[in-house]
Amino acid sequence: MKKFVIERDLPGAGNLSAEELQAISQASCSVVNELGKPYHWIQSFVTADKIYCIHIAESEDVVREHAMKGGFPVTSIAEVKAIIDPTTSTVTV
């Protein structure tokens, strides 16, 4: 399984209500459950006009399938190649 960062252009995302964000979350979870493939939505970060999501899937194609079935925009998808943080002494790949 691979980890992906998905960028979604969504003008006004930062102004979405708690109810609207909950509806997006529920839609994503429903699609994940219906995919019939290994897929994990880890978390998403909402900014003023974008949502950045972290997903784990077998391929970019499966990430695109999730987006299509959920009606979610996809601006870009990037596979994570390494993870670092302030405590990094070795790189996790």
Tab-separated table of C-alpha atoms in Angstrom:
chain	number	residue	atom	x	y	z
A	1	MET	CA	0.000	0.000	0.000
A	2	LYS	CA	1.144	3.503	-0.786
A	3	LYS	CA	0.498	6.812	0.958
A	4	PHE	CA	-0.783	9.771	-1.075
A	5	VAL	CA	-1.293	13.490	-0.519
A	6	ILE	CA	-4.324	14.713	-2.455
A	7	GLU	CA	-4.807	18.416	-3.148
A	8	ARG	CA	-8.405	19.478	-3.733
A	9	ASP	CA	-9.285	22.997	-4.905
A	10	LEU	CA	-12.460	23.951	-3.066
A	11	PRO	CA	-13.039	27.721	-2.985
A	12	GLY	CA	-14.363	28.757	0.414
A	13	ALA	CA	-13.374	25.483	2.088
A	14	GLY	CA	-12.265	27.360	5.187
A	15	ASN	CA	-15.776	28.771	5.566
A	16	LEU	CA	-17.555	25.405	5.491
A	17	SER	CA	-19.715	24.752	8.548
A	18	ALA	CA	-19.183	21.825	10.896
A	19	GLU	CA	-22.240	20.185	9.335
A	20	GLU	CA	-20.860	20.596	5.804
A	21	LEU	CA	-17.489	19.161	6.830
A	22	GLN	CA	-19.255	16.272	8.541
A	23	ALA	CA	-21.236	15.563	5.345
A	24	ILE	CA	-17.992	15.489	3.323
A	25	SER	CA	-16.471	13.137	5.887
A	26	GLN	CA	-19.469	10.812	5.820
A	27	ALA	CA	-19.492	10.758	2.014
A	28	SER	CA	-15.790	9.854	1.956
A	29	CYS	CA	-16.273	7.056	4.495
A	30	SER	CA	-19.236	5.662	2.555
A	31	VAL	CA	-17.198	5.521	-0.637
A	32	VAL	CA	-14.277	3.876	1.183
A	33	ASN	CA	-16.665	1.183	2.470
A	34	GLU	CA	-18.121	0.614	-1.013
A	35	LEU	CA	-14.816	0.459	-2.923
A	36	GLY	CA	-14.237	-3.196	-2.182
A	37	LYS	CA	-10.494	-2.530	-2.204
A	38	PRO	CA	-7.980	-1.817	0.567
A	39	TYR	CA	-8.248	1.925	1.218
A	40	HIS	CA	-7.677	4.137	4.237
A	41	TRP	CA	-8.479	7.813	4.635
A	42	ILE	CA	-6.068	9.047	7.306
A	43	GLN	CA	-6.991	12.726	7.685
A	44	SER	CA	-7.568	15.960	5.837
A	45	PHE	CA	-6.434	19.542	6.358
A	46	VAL	CA	-8.876	22.316	5.477
A	47	THR	CA	-7.400	25.650	4.391
A	48	ALA	CA	-9.063	28.780	3.009
A	49	ASP	CA	-9.620	27.417	-0.506
A	50	LYS	CA	-8.231	23.874	-0.508
A	51	ILE	CA	-8.444	20.570	1.276
A	52	TYR	CA	-5.311	18.425	1.549
A	53	CYS	CA	-5.987	14.749	2.251
A	54	ILE	CA	-3.785	11.860	3.312
A	55	HIS	CA	-4.949	8.508	1.962
A	56	ILE	CA	-3.434	5.028	1.786
A	57	ALA	CA	-4.276	2.943	-1.280
A	58	GLU	CA	-2.803	0.469	-3.715
A	59	SER	CA	-2.466	3.024	-6.512
A	60	GLU	CA	-3.242	6.522	-7.717
A	61	ASP	CA	-6.006	5.003	-9.860
A	62	VAL	CA	-7.812	3.807	-6.725
A	63	VAL	CA	-7.467	7.288	-5.196
A	64	ARG	CA	-9.021	8.753	-8.360
A	65	GLU	CA	-11.822	6.167	-8.219
A	66	HIS	CA	-12.596	7.218	-4.620
A	67	ALA	CA	-12.727	10.867	-5.703
A	68	MET	CA	-14.932	10.151	-8.716
A	69	LYS	CA	-17.421	8.059	-6.742
A	70	GLY	CA	-17.545	10.656	-3.955
A	71	GLY	CA	-17.766	13.642	-6.291
A	72	PHE	CA	-14.599	15.113	-4.779
A	73	PRO	CA	-12.372	17.429	-6.838
A	74	VAL	CA	-8.777	16.374	-7.472
A	75	THR	CA	-6.222	19.047	-8.276
A	76	SER	CA	-3.182	16.830	-7.770
A	77	ILE	CA	-2.144	13.519	-6.267
A	78	ALA	CA	1.394	12.916	-5.046
A	79	GLU	CA	2.777	9.669	-3.685
A	80	VAL	CA	4.633	10.115	-0.399
A	81	LYS	CA	8.207	8.888	-0.786
A	82	ALA	CA	9.506	9.626	2.726
A	83	ILE	CA	8.314	11.037	6.042
A	84	ILE	CA	10.315	13.375	8.276
A	85	ASP	CA	9.546	15.362	11.420
A	86	PRO	CA	11.435	17.367	14.071
A	87	THR	CA	12.670	14.165	15.706
A	88	THR	CA	14.027	12.675	12.478
A	89	SER	CA	17.408	11.071	12.831
A	90	THR	CA	16.656	8.521	10.129
A	91	VAL	CA	14.174	8.826	7.289
A	92	THR	CA	11.154	6.496	7.207
A	93	VAL	CA	10.440	5.261	3.699
